Coordinates of C-alpha atoms and ligand atoms in Angstrom, one line a residue:
M11 CA 32.9 -28.1 -16.5
T12 CA 30.8 -26.8 -13.6
H13 CA 32.4 -26.7 -10.1
K14 CA 30.5 -27.0 -6.8
P15 CA 30.0 -23.3 -5.7
L16 CA 32.0 -22.1 -2.7
S17 CA 30.1 -22.0 0.6
P18 CA 29.9 -18.9 2.8
R19 CA 31.3 -19.2 6.3
P20 CA 29.5 -21.8 8.4
T21 CA 28.3 -19.2 10.9
I22 CA 26.6 -17.3 8.1
M23 CA 24.8 -20.5 6.9
A24 CA 23.6 -21.2 10.4
V25 CA 21.7 -17.9 10.8
S26 CA 18.3 -17.3 9.2
P27 CA 17.1 -13.9 8.0
D28 CA 14.9 -12.2 10.6
R29 CA 11.3 -11.0 9.9
H30 CA 10.4 -7.3 10.3
G31 CA 7.4 -5.1 10.0
A32 CA 6.7 -2.9 7.0
L33 CA 5.4 -3.9 3.6
D34 CA 6.6 -7.1 1.8
H35 CA 6.5 -6.1 -1.8
F36 CA 6.8 -9.7 -3.0
E37 CA 3.9 -10.8 -0.9
L38 CA 1.8 -7.9 -2.0
E39 CA 2.6 -8.6 -5.7
S40 CA 1.5 -12.2 -5.2
L41 CA -1.8 -11.0 -3.7
G42 CA -2.3 -8.5 -6.5
Y43 CA -2.1 -5.5 -4.2
H44 CA -0.2 -2.3 -4.8
P45 CA 1.9 -1.0 -1.9
D46 CA 0.1 2.4 -2.1
E47 CA -3.2 0.7 -1.3
I48 CA -2.0 -0.7 2.1
L49 CA -2.6 1.1 5.4
D50 CA 0.5 0.1 7.4
F51 CA 0.2 -0.4 11.1
S52 CA 3.1 -2.9 11.1
A53 CA 6.1 -0.4 11.2
N54 CA 6.4 1.9 14.2
I55 CA 6.7 5.0 12.2
N56 CA 5.3 8.5 13.0
A57 CA 2.1 8.4 10.9
Y58 CA 2.0 12.2 10.7
G59 CA 4.9 12.1 8.3
P60 CA 8.3 13.9 8.0
P61 CA 8.9 17.5 9.3
P62 CA 7.9 20.0 6.7
G63 CA 11.4 21.3 5.9
I64 CA 12.7 17.8 5.0
R65 CA 11.4 17.6 1.4
E66 CA 13.0 20.9 0.5
A67 CA 16.3 20.0 2.0
I68 CA 16.3 16.7 0.1
A69 CA 15.5 18.4 -3.1
A70 CA 18.5 20.7 -2.6
A71 CA 21.0 17.9 -1.7
S72 CA 24.0 17.6 -4.1
I73 CA 23.5 14.0 -5.2
E74 CA 26.2 14.3 -7.9
R75 CA 28.8 14.4 -5.1
Y76 CA 29.9 11.8 -2.7
P77 CA 28.7 12.4 0.8
D78 CA 30.9 13.7 3.6
R79 CA 32.3 10.4 4.9
E80 CA 32.5 11.9 8.4
S81 CA 29.0 13.5 8.3
L82 CA 30.6 16.5 10.0
A83 CA 27.7 19.0 9.7
L84 CA 25.2 16.5 11.0
R85 CA 27.4 15.3 13.8
R86 CA 28.1 18.9 14.8
A87 CA 24.3 19.5 15.0
L88 CA 23.8 16.4 17.0
S89 CA 26.7 17.4 19.2
E90 CA 24.8 20.6 20.1
C91 CA 21.6 18.8 20.6
H92 CA 23.1 16.3 23.0
A93 CA 25.7 18.6 24.5
T94 CA 28.4 16.1 23.8
P95 CA 31.6 16.3 21.6
I96 CA 31.5 14.9 18.1
E97 CA 34.1 12.3 19.0
Q98 CA 31.2 10.6 20.9
I99 CA 28.9 10.4 17.9
V100 CA 28.9 8.1 14.9
L101 CA 26.2 8.0 12.3
G102 CA 24.7 4.9 10.7
N103 CA 22.6 4.0 7.7
G104 CA 19.8 3.6 10.1
A105 CA 20.2 2.4 13.7
A106 CA 20.2 -1.2 12.3
E107 CA 23.6 -0.6 10.6
L108 CA 25.0 0.4 14.0
V109 CA 23.8 -2.9 15.5
W110 CA 25.7 -4.7 12.8
L111 CA 28.8 -2.5 13.3
I112 CA 28.7 -3.2 17.1
A113 CA 28.7 -7.0 16.5
F114 CA 31.4 -6.6 13.8
A115 CA 33.6 -4.5 16.1
F116 CA 33.1 -6.2 19.4
V117 CA 32.0 -9.8 19.1
C118 CA 34.7 -12.5 18.8
P119 CA 33.7 -16.2 18.2
Q120 CA 32.4 -17.7 21.4
D121 CA 31.9 -14.4 23.1
A122 CA 28.8 -14.3 25.3
V123 CA 26.1 -11.9 24.3
V124 CA 23.1 -11.3 26.5
I125 CA 19.8 -9.9 25.1
A126 CA 16.7 -8.8 27.0
G127 CA 13.8 -10.3 25.0
P128 CA 11.5 -10.6 23.3
T129 CA 12.9 -7.9 21.2
F130 CA 14.3 -6.6 17.8
G131 CA 15.7 -9.7 16.1
E132 CA 18.9 -8.0 14.6
Y133 CA 20.8 -8.1 18.0
A134 CA 20.7 -11.9 18.1
R135 CA 21.2 -12.3 14.4
C136 CA 24.3 -10.1 14.1
A137 CA 25.9 -11.5 17.3
A138 CA 25.3 -15.1 15.8
L139 CA 26.8 -14.1 12.5
M140 CA 30.0 -13.1 14.3
G141 CA 30.1 -16.4 16.1
G142 CA 28.9 -15.1 19.4
R143 CA 27.0 -17.2 22.0
V144 CA 23.6 -15.6 22.4
Q145 CA 21.6 -15.9 25.6
T146 CA 18.2 -14.3 25.8
V147 CA 16.6 -13.3 29.1
E148 CA 12.9 -13.4 28.2
A149 CA 10.2 -11.3 29.8
R150 CA 7.0 -13.2 30.5
A151 CA 3.3 -12.5 29.7
E152 CA 2.4 -12.9 33.3
D153 CA 4.8 -10.0 34.2
A154 CA 3.1 -7.8 31.6
F155 CA 6.3 -8.4 29.5
K156 CA 8.5 -6.4 31.9
V157 CA 11.8 -8.2 32.0
S158 CA 12.9 -9.4 35.4
P159 CA 15.8 -7.4 36.8
E160 CA 16.8 -10.4 38.9
H161 CA 17.1 -12.6 35.7
I162 CA 19.1 -9.9 33.9
E163 CA 21.5 -9.6 36.9
Q164 CA 22.0 -13.4 36.9
A165 CA 23.1 -13.2 33.3
L166 CA 25.3 -10.2 33.8
R167 CA 27.2 -12.0 36.6
L168 CA 28.8 -14.1 33.9
S169 CA 30.4 -10.9 32.5
P170 CA 29.1 -11.2 28.9
R171 CA 30.9 -9.2 26.2
L172 CA 27.7 -7.4 25.2
F173 CA 24.3 -6.8 26.7
F174 CA 21.6 -5.6 24.3
L175 CA 18.5 -3.8 25.8
C176 CA 15.9 -2.0 23.7
N177 CA 14.5 0.8 25.8
P178 CA 11.6 1.4 25.1
N179 CA 11.4 -2.2 23.9
N180 CA 10.2 -3.3 20.5
P181 CA 7.6 -4.9 20.3
T182 CA 6.2 -4.4 23.8
G183 CA 6.9 -0.7 24.6
A184 CA 8.1 -1.8 28.0
V185 CA 10.8 0.4 29.7
L186 CA 13.5 -0.4 32.2
D187 CA 14.5 2.4 34.6
P188 CA 17.8 4.0 33.2
D189 CA 19.0 4.4 36.8
R190 CA 19.0 0.6 37.2
I191 CA 20.7 0.1 33.8
A192 CA 23.5 2.6 34.9
G193 CA 23.8 0.7 38.2
W194 CA 24.5 -2.5 36.3
A195 CA 26.9 -0.8 33.9
A196 CA 28.9 0.5 36.9
A197 CA 28.9 -2.9 38.5
Y198 CA 29.9 -4.9 35.4
P199 CA 32.6 -2.8 33.6
A200 CA 33.7 -5.7 31.4
T201 CA 30.3 -5.7 29.6
L202 CA 29.4 -3.2 26.9
F203 CA 25.8 -2.1 27.5
V204 CA 24.1 -1.4 24.2
I205 CA 20.9 0.5 24.9
D206 CA 18.8 0.9 21.8
E207 CA 16.7 4.0 22.2
A208 CA 15.3 3.9 18.7
Y209 CA 11.9 4.7 20.1
L210 CA 12.8 7.1 23.0
E211 CA 11.1 10.1 21.3
F212 CA 7.8 8.1 21.4
A213 CA 8.1 7.9 25.2
P214 CA 9.0 11.5 26.1
D215 CA 8.9 11.0 29.9
I216 CA 11.7 8.5 29.8
P217 CA 15.3 9.9 30.1
S218 CA 18.1 8.7 28.0
T219 CA 20.6 6.3 29.5
F220 CA 23.4 8.3 27.8
Q221 CA 23.1 10.9 30.6
Y222 CA 25.3 8.9 33.0
G223 CA 28.4 9.2 31.0
L224 CA 29.7 5.7 31.7
S225 CA 32.3 4.4 29.3
N226 CA 30.6 1.0 28.9
I227 CA 27.2 2.4 27.9
L228 CA 26.6 2.8 24.2
V229 CA 23.3 4.4 23.2
L230 CA 21.6 4.0 19.8
R231 CA 19.2 6.5 18.4
S232 CA 17.1 6.4 15.2
M233 CA 15.6 9.3 13.3
T234 CA 14.0 6.9 10.9
K235 CA 10.8 6.4 13.0
S236 CA 10.3 9.7 14.8
C237 CA 10.9 11.8 11.7
A238 CA 9.2 9.4 9.4
I239 CA 12.1 8.9 7.0
A240 CA 11.9 5.1 6.7
G241 CA 12.7 5.3 3.0
L242 CA 16.0 7.1 3.8
R243 CA 16.9 5.7 7.3
L244 CA 19.2 7.5 9.7
G245 CA 20.6 6.5 13.1
Y246 CA 23.4 7.4 15.4
A247 CA 25.3 6.1 18.4
L248 CA 26.4 8.0 21.4
G249 CA 29.2 6.7 23.6
H250 CA 32.8 6.8 24.8
P251 CA 35.3 8.0 22.1
T252 CA 37.1 4.7 22.1
I253 CA 33.9 2.7 21.5
I254 CA 32.8 5.2 18.9
D255 CA 36.2 5.0 17.2
G256 CA 35.8 1.2 17.0
L257 CA 32.5 1.5 15.3
S258 CA 33.8 4.2 13.0
R259 CA 36.7 2.1 11.9
S260 CA 34.3 -0.7 11.0
R261 CA 32.0 1.4 8.8
P262 CA 31.8 1.0 5.1
P263 CA 32.9 4.3 3.5
W264 CA 30.2 6.8 2.8
N265 CA 27.7 4.8 4.8
V266 CA 25.3 7.8 5.2
N267 CA 24.2 9.2 1.9
V268 CA 23.9 12.9 1.0
V269 CA 20.1 12.8 1.1
A270 CA 19.9 11.3 4.6
Q271 CA 22.5 13.7 5.9
A272 CA 20.4 16.7 4.5
A273 CA 17.2 15.2 6.0
G274 CA 18.8 14.8 9.4
L275 CA 20.0 18.4 9.5
A276 CA 16.6 19.7 8.5
A277 CA 14.9 17.6 11.1
L278 CA 17.2 18.8 13.8
A279 CA 16.7 22.4 12.7
D280 CA 13.0 22.2 13.4
D281 CA 11.8 19.4 15.7
R282 CA 8.5 21.1 16.6
H283 CA 6.5 19.0 14.1
M284 CA 8.1 15.8 15.4
H285 CA 7.3 16.6 19.1
D286 CA 3.7 17.8 18.3
S287 CA 2.8 14.9 16.1
I288 CA 4.2 12.3 18.6
A289 CA 2.1 14.0 21.3
K290 CA -1.0 13.5 19.0
L291 CA -0.1 9.9 18.3
R292 CA 0.0 9.2 22.1
R293 CA -3.4 10.7 22.5
D294 CA -4.8 8.9 19.5
K295 CA -3.4 5.6 20.8
E296 CA -5.6 5.8 23.9
K297 CA -8.8 5.8 21.8
L298 CA -7.5 2.9 19.7
V299 CA -6.7 0.8 22.8
A300 CA -10.2 1.5 24.1
G301 CA -11.7 0.5 20.8
L302 CA -9.8 -2.7 20.8
A303 CA -10.9 -3.5 24.3
E304 CA -14.5 -3.0 23.2
L305 CA -13.9 -5.6 20.5
G306 CA -12.6 -8.0 23.2
L307 CA -8.9 -7.6 22.3
P308 CA -6.7 -7.0 25.4
T309 CA -3.6 -4.9 24.7
V310 CA -0.5 -5.0 26.8
S311 CA 0.3 -1.7 28.5
S312 CA 3.1 0.2 26.6
T313 CA 4.9 3.5 27.0
T314 CA 4.9 4.1 23.2
H315 CA 2.4 4.6 20.4
Y316 CA 2.8 0.9 19.4
F317 CA 1.7 -2.0 21.5
I318 CA 1.1 -5.8 21.4
V319 CA -2.4 -7.3 21.5
D320 CA -3.4 -10.9 22.2
V321 CA -5.4 -12.0 19.1
A322 CA -5.1 -15.8 19.6
D323 CA -3.3 -16.3 16.2
G324 CA -1.2 -13.4 15.0
A325 CA -0.5 -14.7 11.5
Q326 CA -4.2 -15.4 10.8
F327 CA -5.2 -11.9 12.2
R328 CA -2.7 -10.3 9.9
R329 CA -3.8 -12.3 6.9
R330 CA -7.5 -11.4 7.4
L331 CA -6.7 -7.7 7.8
L332 CA -4.5 -7.7 4.6
T333 CA -7.6 -8.7 2.7
R334 CA -8.9 -5.3 3.7
H335 CA -5.7 -3.7 2.7
I336 CA -4.5 -3.2 6.2
Q337 CA -1.3 -4.6 7.6
V338 CA -0.3 -5.3 11.2
R339 CA 2.8 -7.1 12.6
D340 CA 2.4 -10.8 13.3
C341 CA 4.6 -11.3 16.4
A342 CA 5.6 -15.0 15.7
S343 CA 9.2 -14.0 15.0
F344 CA 9.4 -12.5 18.5
G345 CA 8.2 -15.9 19.9
L346 CA 4.8 -14.4 20.5
S347 CA 2.6 -16.2 18.0
T348 CA -0.7 -15.3 19.7
Y349 CA 0.1 -11.6 19.5
A350 CA 0.0 -8.9 16.9
R351 CA 1.9 -5.6 17.1
I352 CA 0.0 -2.4 16.1
A353 CA 1.6 1.0 15.7
G354 CA -1.1 3.6 16.3
R355 CA -1.8 6.0 13.4
R356 CA -4.0 9.0 12.8
P357 CA -7.6 8.9 14.2
D358 CA -9.4 8.3 10.9
E359 CA -6.9 5.5 10.1
N360 CA -7.3 3.9 13.5
T361 CA -11.1 4.0 13.0
R362 CA -10.6 2.1 9.7
L363 CA -8.5 -0.5 11.5
L364 CA -11.2 -1.0 14.2
A365 CA -13.9 -1.4 11.5
A366 CA -11.8 -3.9 9.6
I367 CA -11.2 -5.9 12.7
E368 CA -14.9 -6.0 13.5
E369 CA -15.7 -7.1 9.9
T370 CA -13.1 -9.8 9.7
K371 CA -13.7 -11.3 13.2
G372 CA -13.7 -15.1 12.9
Ligands
LIG22 C1 14.5 -1.5 18.2 C2 14.9 -1.1 16.8 N1 16.2 -0.6 16.6 C3 16.6 -0.3 15.4 C4 15.8 -0.4 14.3 C5 16.3 0.0 13.0 O1 16.1 1.4 12.8 P1 16.6 2.0 11.5 O2 15.5 1.9 10.5 O3 16.9 3.4 11.9 O4 17.8 1.3 11.0 C6 14.5 -0.9 14.5 C7 13.6 -1.0 13.3 O5 12.6 -1.7 13.3 C8 14.0 -1.2 15.8 O6 12.8 -1.7 16.0

């Protein structure tokens, strides 16, 4: 006899998976393309690749042993780098895992969660999975996608449990002044301010919001993009020991594998390649933006190497470029269906993108 299968919790069934950049292997298979043939502008990764020491460190990692559950060596290295005690650092299997842990540890059913949007979809998804009530304060095209501080303040006055802000923002590259964020955190102590700085390395003039040392500011960092280790993924959170302890208690055991820990240590030991290559990406981006303007495609000003561009129909623009083995991010899942997001790459690759756009123009 077959029984009706059990249903997952109702909140789980009410939440859809989010869409992200990077290659969709199933889609490529259905088109008959191999992933290696695709030039990917859809993920905001450092296109100059990982620092030179990383591959050697990975090869030497002891994969026959379980990883250090506490990632002590890497947390000690990060502790030096950020001049902060290791009790204020927790590592994640990418910054995305930390977003999930924050929701798991801090969101009770019906808690209010405010998000500055349009932005990375996992904040809303995780909060909703935990039964939180999500309110998004949307930035508007007419304000060049800079979120209105007045609108954020209105939402904060209701003392939400969490406030998520991506700074610099994905997908727009817009930045909010850390002084202003710290002012809000001081004024609204019942709210945990989660400031996702996954892209801070790509905007080197912007200071970290961690510097203020406020107990209700939790900063997320990702080495995934800046160190080009997307296949490994590595992120960490910096915050007050009590908040960090809450996240640490919520972690699955061994959440950061041996290889990612080794890669993180090697990346911190030599960050010259990362800084030099990001400086190049920033210069290369200016040419790419100028090239797009010549093709009649207006980009939105961003502080990062990635930016959004009004292409009239993001999904169609993406589909056309994919026929040339080039992928960009269609922004429909951000609520911006007329836009595509492009992460600038090396000069020859950017030239290939511009040529493909010209050839596939409708
Ligand atoms: C804003 C933001 N935060 C976090 C992540 C996830 O980073 P990781 O790959 O380190 O989990 C992403 C990935 O796209 C992102 O855009």
